[in-house]
Amino acid sequence: MDNKQLPFGKKEIEQIVRTYPTPFYIYDEKAILDNARRLYGVFSWASAYKNYFAVKVLPNPHIISLLKQAGMGVDCSSLAELVLAERCGMRGEGIMFTSNNTSLEEFTKAAELKAIINLDDISHIPMLESVLPVPEIISFRFNPGPFRKSVGNSIIGDPTEAKFGMTKEQLLEGYRIMRDKGVKRFGLHTMVVSNELRLEALAETAEAVLDLVVEISGKLNITFEFINLGGGIGIAYKPEEQAVDLEKWSAGIRSMYEAKIINNNLPPLKIFTESGRMVTGPYGYLVTRVVHEKHTYKDYVGVDACMANLMRPGMYGAYHHISILGKEAQPQTQVYDVVGSLCENNDKFCVGRRLPKIEIGDILVIHDAGAHGHSMGFNYNGKLRSAELLLCKDGSHKLIRRAETLEDYFSTLVF
Amino acid sequence: MDNKQLPFGKKEIEQIVRTYPTPFYIYDEKAILDNARRLYGVFSWASAYKNYFAVKVLPNPHIISLLKQAGMGVDCSSLAELVLAERCGMRGEGIMFTSNNTSLEEFTKAAELKAIINLDDISHIPMLESVLPVPEIISFRFNPGPFRKSVGNSIIGDPTEAKFGMTKEQLLEGYRIMRDKGVKRFGLHTMVVSNELRLEALAETAEAVLDLVVEISGKLNITFEFINLGGGIGIAYKPEEQAVDLEKWSAGIRSMYEAKIINNNLPPLKIFTESGRMVTGPYGYLVTRVVHEKHTYKDYVGVDACMANLMRPGMYGAYHHISILGKEAQPQTQVYDVVGSLCENNDKFCVGRRLPKIEIGDILVIHDAGAHGHSMGFNYNGKLRSAELLLCKDGSHKLIRRAETLEDYFSTLVF
């Protein structure tokens, strides 16, 4: 019995594959919009709340436009992502530019778009100055280093080993320099967890940032306009995992906000986040067809997608739930490795997974592929990246990225 | 003191960057040709020797043409790689098609090119039959499973967990079916190690394959024409590592060949390999410029290449030696993390590496990037894959792949 739900059935997918051959990604528009509404709903207590969608998670203009309609901004961290935002009709403070080891070209583009610039390093101040002498608004990224309380998050790890952000001393110096230049509007950012399901680890971020706002406001006599709590909210990849309780998470931030900001008579702060994974992750699916079965020392099922389409299982050993269309109610009597065709042994979507009996021709759906899915794909072994479709609110579907062709693969070569 | 040599100096690279901005790959034509000659030299005892270059390692037509001139064939494992070989003017038995979870389209192309087809699974026999009823020559891939003696190779791991190849029972059945169809020419392939420096582990492969040739020839009364010992020969990424002694490796194979083939009065076998990494790996370099320096809880050097250009350090924690042009003779007084600009904390070319004092503007050369380098690159975070250059025998250089542009990055999208 498959215990993860799908927004479509075998019939709908069989209809779609007549036009768009497997493998392809499909994203659930309605679920993404409902989720965005839920996220904004839990922050209705805040004077202003905005999520800057981390573009790298799913850099598709149709998705970005959808999220823009839902009130979101974009978190960009490279020139390509800034240009993508621009081509989606975005400008100004709907864009937050959070980059590291940044090029002058990138600062120039961010400045041209009037994005909020979130500096990663104290040495970026003189660099930015050359293209933007006095920013309208400035933010810095904090790295809490050894101050951080909880055990390190397994993905980002120990903040003292993270290349991102600035020490507290550097923050104080940075805000002071910017204040003395005449900047009036300030933000503070941090991002120290990734794919985190534990409320206490998420709460720690908020506490550290709010404490710093109090301290820096007092020491430098500046007023913060926003805090950006970063992203890092995990999703329930495994059926037995629980998604983060957004109500509780927001309530925790609210009580800290009241204790640290309102009780200290500080002016109201806008609350920003830059969630990506939790915004689209659970609402994207990689659809692939079984093309091969193999029985050697183990039982293998070969599909027409591979690691080039979804890297997370092969790269991190990450769990992605797999449903077999039309077999959701069947007992999980078999144990399979579901593999792609890459000439690399870690090209496996699962290892030793209990699944119903699979036959060649079955359509498999790989869940939670709406974040760090297509965007992390590569062309190793000459594999091509797949198409992306949108399952529209009205039940129709549309192509929002075409599949790569051999000519794309060869396009940078001269024979 | 830097103890790894380079085929160019600061002056030559400063000349090149005037035309081709960093980051870029550069491959040393002379060294690749010398190395190919060395490889063929150690097998001069064999009645016929051929290396099928594993295309996935460095799928550039200029490199493939170079290796073709040196007598090599190509090991292809996907449709794109077959088409690449075709566009390099290759056809026939200079191509070995070793794929897994193979599509009918791929078998069709391999058959059209008259490539040697190396089947990965017993179930591929009826599939291939539909496009090629009686192959001129056929090979099967062996997976030794629990028979294998040595401790597993760290990359490919335990053969019983590898998706590749067939059991001995399946091999016997496969050759019998092919013999009964009327096939007269047979090969046998295995590949159970990767980046292996230990001669004993490499020898094991040869021993297993030769034993099988003896056994299967006897049982089925067929004649083997070749054995393909796969690749898997490692390279000395770390200065303290020793490259595989090719003379000793070949001599070990020769003594096994004499014991098992000649002493058993079996007809001569062609010896094939499909080395990729050891053919080009040490002769490719990723050239990148220092654009940033950062001092927080550690000392960081930011370069203009990132994980998108070379995945191995970030993906596997692999060691790649780094030289600082013009500072080869300076003492290694500093400890740095050399990082890219990807918004991902494992985008680091090294962690805690002892290096000379680095300044912004310095040119860094990342060694041993001629295999699984450019070919494994991705576009995560909107990063673009770099150009590839050839350092020609006569000291000149030429562009053999252009750098990606933003328009390439956006090419599968409609705005």
mmCIF file with all atom_site columns, N, CA, C and O in Angstrom, chain B residues 36-74:
data_model
loop_
_atom_site.group_PDB
_atom_site.id
_atom_site.type_symbol
_atom_site.label_atom_id
_atom_site.label_alt_id
_atom_site.label_comp_id
_atom_site.label_asym_id
_atom_site.label_entity_id
_atom_site.label_seq_id
_atom_site.pdbx_PDB_ins_code
_atom_site.Cartn_x
_atom_site.Cartn_y
_atom_site.Cartn_z
_atom_site.occupancy
_atom_site.B_iso_or_equiv
_atom_site.pdbx_formal_charge
_atom_site.auth_seq_id
_atom_site.auth_comp_id
_atom_site.auth_asym_id
_atom_site.auth_atom_id
_atom_site.pdbx_PDB_model_num
ATOM 1   N N  . ALA B 1 36 ? 49.688 7.826   -24.450 1.00 0.00 ? 36 ALA B N  1
ATOM 2   C CA . ALA B 1 36 ? 49.048 6.797   -25.287 1.00 0.00 ? 36 ALA B CA 1
ATOM 3   C C  . ALA B 1 36 ? 50.113 5.858   -25.848 1.00 0.00 ? 36 ALA B C  1
ATOM 4   O O  . ALA B 1 36 ? 49.946 4.634   -25.869 1.00 0.00 ? 36 ALA B O  1
ATOM 5   N N  . ARG B 1 37 ? 51.235 6.427   -26.250 1.00 0.00 ? 37 ARG B N  1
ATOM 6   C CA . ARG B 1 37 ? 52.333 5.632   -26.798 1.00 0.00 ? 37 ARG B CA 1
ATOM 7   C C  . ARG B 1 37 ? 52.884 4.686   -25.722 1.00 0.00 ? 37 ARG B C  1
ATOM 8   O O  . ARG B 1 37 ? 53.154 3.524   -25.977 1.00 0.00 ? 37 ARG B O  1
ATOM 9   N N  . ARG B 1 38 ? 52.997 5.218   -24.495 1.00 0.00 ? 38 ARG B N  1
ATOM 10  C CA . ARG B 1 38 ? 53.483 4.406   -23.366 1.00 0.00 ? 38 ARG B CA 1
ATOM 11  C C  . ARG B 1 38 ? 52.537 3.222   -23.141 1.00 0.00 ? 38 ARG B C  1
ATOM 12  O O  . ARG B 1 38 ? 52.974 2.092   -22.959 1.00 0.00 ? 38 ARG B O  1
ATOM 13  N N  . LEU B 1 39 ? 51.241 3.506   -23.144 1.00 0.00 ? 39 LEU B N  1
ATOM 14  C CA . LEU B 1 39 ? 50.244 2.453   -22.906 1.00 0.00 ? 39 LEU B CA 1
ATOM 15  C C  . LEU B 1 39 ? 50.335 1.365   -23.972 1.00 0.00 ? 39 LEU B C  1
ATOM 16  O O  . LEU B 1 39 ? 50.346 0.169   -23.669 1.00 0.00 ? 39 LEU B O  1
ATOM 17  N N  . TYR B 1 40 ? 50.417 1.788   -25.242 1.00 0.00 ? 40 TYR B N  1
ATOM 18  C CA . TYR B 1 40 ? 50.515 0.794   -26.318 1.00 0.00 ? 40 TYR B CA 1
ATOM 19  C C  . TYR B 1 40 ? 51.852 0.053   -26.237 1.00 0.00 ? 40 TYR B C  1
ATOM 20  O O  . TYR B 1 40 ? 51.928 -1.135  -26.550 1.00 0.00 ? 40 TYR B O  1
ATOM 21  N N  . GLY B 1 41 ? 52.882 0.772   -25.783 1.00 0.00 ? 41 GLY B N  1
ATOM 22  C CA . GLY B 1 41 ? 54.221 0.162   -25.680 1.00 0.00 ? 41 GLY B CA 1
ATOM 23  C C  . GLY B 1 41 ? 54.253 -1.011  -24.717 1.00 0.00 ? 41 GLY B C  1
ATOM 24  O O  . GLY B 1 41 ? 54.842 -2.057  -25.034 1.00 0.00 ? 41 GLY B O  1
ATOM 25  N N  . VAL B 1 42 ? 53.615 -0.872  -23.577 1.00 0.00 ? 42 VAL B N  1
ATOM 26  C CA . VAL B 1 42 ? 53.701 -1.951  -22.586 1.00 0.00 ? 42 VAL B CA 1
ATOM 27  C C  . VAL B 1 42 ? 52.918 -3.188  -23.027 1.00 0.00 ? 42 VAL B C  1
ATOM 28  O O  . VAL B 1 42 ? 53.089 -4.256  -22.442 1.00 0.00 ? 42 VAL B O  1
ATOM 29  N N  . PHE B 1 43 ? 52.081 -3.034  -24.019 1.00 0.00 ? 43 PHE B N  1
ATOM 30  C CA . PHE B 1 43 ? 51.332 -4.192  -24.526 1.00 0.00 ? 43 PHE B CA 1
ATOM 31  C C  . PHE B 1 43 ? 51.880 -4.711  -25.862 1.00 0.00 ? 43 PHE B C  1
ATOM 32  O O  . PHE B 1 43 ? 51.183 -5.417  -26.590 1.00 0.00 ? 43 PHE B O  1
ATOM 33  N N  . SER B 1 44 ? 53.135 -4.364  -26.164 1.00 0.00 ? 44 SER B N  1
ATOM 34  C CA . SER B 1 44 ? 53.697 -4.808  -27.451 1.00 0.00 ? 44 SER B CA 1
ATOM 35  C C  . SER B 1 44 ? 53.799 -6.330  -27.505 1.00 0.00 ? 44 SER B C  1
ATOM 36  O O  . SER B 1 44 ? 53.843 -6.910  -28.583 1.00 0.00 ? 44 SER B O  1
ATOM 37  N N  . TRP B 1 45 ? 53.785 -6.990  -26.353 1.00 0.00 ? 45 TRP B N  1
ATOM 38  C CA . TRP B 1 45 ? 53.825 -8.472  -26.330 1.00 0.00 ? 45 TRP B CA 1
ATOM 39  C C  . TRP B 1 45 ? 52.524 -9.097  -26.825 1.00 0.00 ? 45 TRP B C  1
ATOM 40  O O  . TRP B 1 45 ? 52.508 -10.257 -27.261 1.00 0.00 ? 45 TRP B O  1
ATOM 41  N N  . ALA B 1 46 ? 51.435 -8.343  -26.748 1.00 0.00 ? 46 ALA B N  1
ATOM 42  C CA . ALA B 1 46 ? 50.123 -8.921  -27.084 1.00 0.00 ? 46 ALA B CA 1
ATOM 43  C C  . ALA B 1 46 ? 49.961 -9.008  -28.593 1.00 0.00 ? 46 ALA B C  1
ATOM 44  O O  . ALA B 1 46 ? 50.508 -8.180  -29.336 1.00 0.00 ? 46 ALA B O  1
ATOM 45  N N  . SER B 1 47 ? 49.203 -10.000 -29.046 1.00 0.00 ? 47 SER B N  1
ATOM 46  C CA . SER B 1 47 ? 49.040 -10.184 -30.492 1.00 0.00 ? 47 SER B CA 1
ATOM 47  C C  . SER B 1 47 ? 48.313 -8.983  -31.087 1.00 0.00 ? 47 SER B C  1
ATOM 48  O O  . SER B 1 47 ? 48.566 -8.574  -32.200 1.00 0.00 ? 47 SER B O  1
ATOM 49  N N  . ALA B 1 48 ? 47.406 -8.433  -30.312 1.00 0.00 ? 48 ALA B N  1
ATOM 50  C CA . ALA B 1 48 ? 46.776 -7.181  -30.729 1.00 0.00 ? 48 ALA B CA 1
ATOM 51  C C  . ALA B 1 48 ? 46.286 -6.512  -29.458 1.00 0.00 ? 48 ALA B C  1
ATOM 52  O O  . ALA B 1 48 ? 45.708 -7.167  -28.597 1.00 0.00 ? 48 ALA B O  1
ATOM 53  N N  . TYR B 1 49 ? 46.569 -5.239  -29.337 1.00 0.00 ? 49 TYR B N  1
ATOM 54  C CA . TYR B 1 49 ? 46.108 -4.492  -28.174 1.00 0.00 ? 49 TYR B CA 1
ATOM 55  C C  . TYR B 1 49 ? 45.386 -3.246  -28.650 1.00 0.00 ? 49 TYR B C  1
ATOM 56  O O  . TYR B 1 49 ? 45.805 -2.603  -29.610 1.00 0.00 ? 49 TYR B O  1
ATOM 57  N N  . LYS B 1 50 ? 44.300 -2.928  -27.972 1.00 0.00 ? 50 LYS B N  1
ATOM 58  C CA . LYS B 1 50 ? 43.610 -1.674  -28.284 1.00 0.00 ? 50 LYS B CA 1
ATOM 59  C C  . LYS B 1 50 ? 42.993 -1.136  -27.011 1.00 0.00 ? 50 LYS B C  1
ATOM 60  O O  . LYS B 1 50 ? 42.420 -1.887  -26.214 1.00 0.00 ? 50 LYS B O  1
ATOM 61  N N  . ASN B 1 51 ? 43.127 0.186   -26.813 1.00 0.00 ? 51 ASN B N  1
ATOM 62  C CA . ASN B 1 51 ? 42.386 0.824   -25.726 1.00 0.00 ? 51 ASN B CA 1
ATOM 63  C C  . ASN B 1 51 ? 41.205 1.562   -26.318 1.00 0.00 ? 51 ASN B C  1
ATOM 64  O O  . ASN B 1 51 ? 41.361 2.376   -27.235 1.00 0.00 ? 51 ASN B O  1
ATOM 65  N N  . TYR B 1 52 ? 40.030 1.243   -25.805 1.00 0.00 ? 52 TYR B N  1
ATOM 66  C CA . TYR B 1 52 ? 38.815 1.978   -26.165 1.00 0.00 ? 52 TYR B CA 1
ATOM 67  C C  . TYR B 1 52 ? 38.645 3.081   -25.127 1.00 0.00 ? 52 TYR B C  1
ATOM 68  O O  . TYR B 1 52 ? 38.279 2.805   -23.983 1.00 0.00 ? 52 TYR B O  1
ATOM 69  N N  . PHE B 1 53 ? 38.938 4.291   -25.515 1.00 0.00 ? 53 PHE B N  1
ATOM 70  C CA . PHE B 1 53 ? 38.879 5.432   -24.587 1.00 0.00 ? 53 PHE B CA 1
ATOM 71  C C  . PHE B 1 53 ? 37.443 5.636   -24.103 1.00 0.00 ? 53 PHE B C  1
ATOM 72  O O  . PHE B 1 53 ? 36.511 5.762   -24.912 1.00 0.00 ? 53 PHE B O  1
ATOM 73  N N  . ALA B 1 54 ? 37.281 5.665   -22.796 1.00 0.00 ? 54 ALA B N  1
ATOM 74  C CA . ALA B 1 54 ? 35.953 5.864   -22.208 1.00 0.00 ? 54 ALA B CA 1
ATOM 75  C C  . ALA B 1 54 ? 35.524 7.314   -22.438 1.00 0.00 ? 54 ALA B C  1
ATOM 76  O O  . ALA B 1 54 ? 35.956 8.230   -21.742 1.00 0.00 ? 54 ALA B O  1
ATOM 77  N N  . VAL B 1 55 ? 34.679 7.484   -23.423 1.00 0.00 ? 55 VAL B N  1
ATOM 78  C CA . VAL B 1 55 ? 34.304 8.815   -23.899 1.00 0.00 ? 55 VAL B CA 1
ATOM 79  C C  . VAL B 1 55 ? 33.745 9.722   -22.798 1.00 0.00 ? 55 VAL B C  1
ATOM 80  O O  . VAL B 1 55 ? 33.967 10.930  -22.802 1.00 0.00 ? 55 VAL B O  1
ATOM 81  N N  . LYS B 1 56 ? 33.042 9.128   -21.842 1.00 0.00 ? 56 LYS B N  1
ATOM 82  C CA . LYS B 1 56 ? 32.394 9.957   -20.813 1.00 0.00 ? 56 LYS B CA 1
ATOM 83  C C  . LYS B 1 56 ? 33.392 10.778  -20.005 1.00 0.00 ? 56 LYS B C  1
ATOM 84  O O  . LYS B 1 56 ? 33.046 11.790  -19.410 1.00 0.00 ? 56 LYS B O  1
ATOM 85  N N  . VAL B 1 57 ? 34.619 10.321  -19.991 1.00 0.00 ? 57 VAL B N  1
ATOM 86  C CA . VAL B 1 57 ? 35.678 10.981  -19.243 1.00 0.00 ? 57 VAL B CA 1
ATOM 87  C C  . VAL B 1 57 ? 35.977 12.375  -19.793 1.00 0.00 ? 57 VAL B C  1
ATOM 88  O O  . VAL B 1 57 ? 36.208 13.324  -19.038 1.00 0.00 ? 57 VAL B O  1
ATOM 89  N N  . LEU B 1 58 ? 35.991 12.478  -21.106 1.00 0.00 ? 58 LEU B N  1
ATOM 90  C CA . LEU B 1 58 ? 36.362 13.735  -21.765 1.00 0.00 ? 58 LEU B CA 1
ATOM 91  C C  . LEU B 1 58 ? 35.783 13.722  -23.177 1.00 0.00 ? 58 LEU B C  1
ATOM 92  O O  . LEU B 1 58 ? 36.480 13.444  -24.147 1.00 0.00 ? 58 LEU B O  1
ATOM 93  N N  . PRO B 1 59 ? 34.468 14.003  -23.285 1.00 0.00 ? 59 PRO B N  1
ATOM 94  C CA . PRO B 1 59 ? 33.779 13.820  -24.568 1.00 0.00 ? 59 PRO B CA 1
ATOM 95  C C  . PRO B 1 59 ? 33.978 14.993  -25.525 1.00 0.00 ? 59 PRO B C  1
ATOM 96  O O  . PRO B 1 59 ? 33.020 15.635  -25.937 1.00 0.00 ? 59 PRO B O  1
ATOM 97  N N  . ASN B 1 60 ? 35.222 15.233  -25.854 1.00 0.00 ? 60 ASN B N  1
ATOM 98  C CA . ASN B 1 60 ? 35.520 16.322  -26.780 1.00 0.00 ? 60 ASN B CA 1
ATOM 99  C C  . ASN B 1 60 ? 36.052 15.751  -28.095 1.00 0.00 ? 60 ASN B C  1
ATOM 100 O O  . ASN B 1 60 ? 36.987 14.954  -28.082 1.00 0.00 ? 60 ASN B O  1
ATOM 101 N N  . PRO B 1 61 ? 35.455 16.146  -29.233 1.00 0.00 ? 61 PRO B N  1
ATOM 102 C CA . PRO B 1 61 ? 35.861 15.541  -30.514 1.00 0.00 ? 61 PRO B CA 1
ATOM 103 C C  . PRO B 1 61 ? 37.339 15.726  -30.846 1.00 0.00 ? 61 PRO B C  1
ATOM 104 O O  . PRO B 1 61 ? 37.934 14.870  -31.494 1.00 0.00 ? 61 PRO B O  1
ATOM 105 N N  . HIS B 1 62 ? 37.937 16.833  -30.402 1.00 0.00 ? 62 HIS B N  1
ATOM 106 C CA . HIS B 1 62 ? 39.361 17.048  -30.694 1.00 0.00 ? 62 HIS B CA 1
ATOM 107 C C  . HIS B 1 62 ? 40.227 16.041  -29.938 1.00 0.00 ? 62 HIS B C  1
ATOM 108 O O  . HIS B 1 62 ? 41.217 15.544  -30.470 1.00 0.00 ? 62 HIS B O  1
ATOM 109 N N  . ILE B 1 63 ? 39.846 15.747  -28.730 1.00 0.00 ? 63 ILE B N  1
ATOM 110 C CA . ILE B 1 63 ? 40.576 14.755  -27.930 1.00 0.00 ? 63 ILE B CA 1
ATOM 111 C C  . ILE B 1 63 ? 40.365 13.362  -28.532 1.00 0.00 ? 63 ILE B C  1
ATOM 112 O O  . ILE B 1 63 ? 41.308 12.577  -28.663 1.00 0.00 ? 63 ILE B O  1
ATOM 113 N N  . ILE B 1 64 ? 39.132 13.077  -28.914 1.00 0.00 ? 64 ILE B N  1
ATOM 114 C CA . ILE B 1 64 ? 38.828 11.759  -29.488 1.00 0.00 ? 64 ILE B CA 1
ATOM 115 C C  . ILE B 1 64 ? 39.613 11.550  -30.788 1.00 0.00 ? 64 ILE B C  1
ATOM 116 O O  . ILE B 1 64 ? 40.183 10.482  -31.015 1.00 0.00 ? 64 ILE B O  1
ATOM 117 N N  . SER B 1 65 ? 39.686 12.590  -31.607 1.00 0.00 ? 65 SER B N  1
ATOM 118 C CA . SER B 1 65 ? 40.441 12.473  -32.864 1.00 0.00 ? 65 SER B CA 1
ATOM 119 C C  . SER B 1 65 ? 41.932 12.247  -32.588 1.00 0.00 ? 65 SER B C  1
ATOM 120 O O  . SER B 1 65 ? 42.591 11.468  -33.275 1.00 0.00 ? 65 SER B O  1
ATOM 121 N N  . LEU B 1 66 ? 42.419 12.910  -31.580 1.00 0.00 ? 66 LEU B N  1
ATOM 122 C CA . LEU B 1 66 ? 43.821 12.764  -31.173 1.00 0.00 ? 66 LEU B CA 1
ATOM 123 C C  . LEU B 1 66 ? 44.097 11.318  -30.766 1.00 0.00 ? 66 LEU B C  1
ATOM 124 O O  . LEU B 1 66 ? 45.086 10.709  -31.189 1.00 0.00 ? 66 LEU B O  1
ATOM 125 N N  . LEU B 1 67 ? 43.204 10.767  -29.964 1.00 0.00 ? 67 LEU B N  1
ATOM 126 C CA . LEU B 1 67 ? 43.394 9.404   -29.463 1.00 0.00 ? 67 LEU B CA 1
ATOM 127 C C  . LEU B 1 67 ? 43.204 8.378   -30.588 1.00 0.00 ? 67 LEU B C  1
ATOM 128 O O  . LEU B 1 67 ? 43.849 7.332   -30.592 1.00 0.00 ? 67 LEU B O  1
ATOM 129 N N  . LYS B 1 68 ? 42.345 8.732   -31.537 1.00 0.00 ? 68 LYS B N  1
ATOM 130 C CA . LYS B 1 68 ? 42.157 7.866   -32.711 1.00 0.00 ? 68 LYS B CA 1
ATOM 131 C C  . LYS B 1 68 ? 43.464 7.773   -33.501 1.00 0.00 ? 68 LYS B C  1
ATOM 132 O O  . LYS B 1 68 ? 43.893 6.689   -33.886 1.00 0.00 ? 68 LYS B O  1
ATOM 133 N N  . GLN B 1 69 ? 44.106 8.932   -33.684 1.00 0.00 ? 69 GLN B N  1
ATOM 134 C CA . GLN B 1 69 ? 45.422 8.945   -34.355 1.00 0.00 ? 69 GLN B CA 1
ATOM 135 C C  . GLN B 1 69 ? 46.430 8.061   -33.626 1.00 0.00 ? 69 GLN B C  1
ATOM 136 O O  . GLN B 1 69 ? 47.300 7.449   -34.226 1.00 0.00 ? 69 GLN B O  1
ATOM 137 N N  . ALA B 1 70 ? 46.280 8.017   -32.277 1.00 0.00 ? 70 ALA B N  1
ATOM 138 C CA . ALA B 1 70 ? 47.210 7.219   -31.472 1.00 0.00 ? 70 ALA B CA 1
ATOM 139 C C  . ALA B 1 70 ? 46.818 5.741   -31.461 1.00 0.00 ? 70 ALA B C  1
ATOM 140 O O  . ALA B 1 70 ? 47.425 4.955   -30.744 1.00 0.00 ? 70 ALA B O  1
ATOM 141 N N  . GLY B 1 71 ? 45.783 5.395   -32.205 1.00 0.00 ? 71 GLY B N  1
ATOM 142 C CA . GLY B 1 71 ? 45.400 3.988   -32.319 1.00 0.00 ? 71 GLY B CA 1
ATOM 143 C C  . GLY B 1 71 ? 44.258 3.551   -31.427 1.00 0.00 ? 71 GLY B C  1
ATOM 144 O O  . GLY B 1 71 ? 43.912 2.373   -31.387 1.00 0.00 ? 71 GLY B O  1
ATOM 145 N N  . MET B 1 72 ? 43.698 4.486   -30.720 1.00 0.00 ? 72 MET B N  1
ATOM 146 C CA . MET B 1 72 ? 42.636 4.101   -29.793 1.00 0.00 ? 72 MET B CA 1
ATOM 147 C C  . MET B 1 72 ? 41.269 4.041   -30.454 1.00 0.00 ? 72 MET B C  1
ATOM 148 O O  . MET B 1 72 ? 40.996 4.738   -31.429 1.00 0.00 ? 72 MET B O  1
ATOM 149 N N  . GLY B 1 73 ? 40.410 3.219   -29.864 1.00 0.00 ? 73 GLY B N  1
ATOM 150 C CA . GLY B 1 73 ? 38.992 3.220   -30.191 1.00 0.00 ? 73 GLY B CA 1
ATOM 151 C C  . GLY B 1 73 ? 38.248 4.022   -29.136 1.00 0.00 ? 73 GLY B C  1
ATOM 152 O O  . GLY B 1 73 ? 38.866 4.723   -28.330 1.00 0.00 ? 73 GLY B O  1
ATOM 153 N N  . VAL B 1 74 ? 36.930 3.937   -29.181 1.00 0.00 ? 74 VAL B N  1
ATOM 154 C CA . VAL B 1 74 ? 36.131 4.630   -28.169 1.00 0.00 ? 74 VAL B CA 1
ATOM 155 C C  . VAL B 1 74 ? 35.161 3.671   -27.491 1.00 0.00 ? 74 VAL B C  1
ATOM 156 O O  . VAL B 1 74 ? 34.558 2.820   -28.140 1.00 0.00 ? 74 VAL B O  1
#
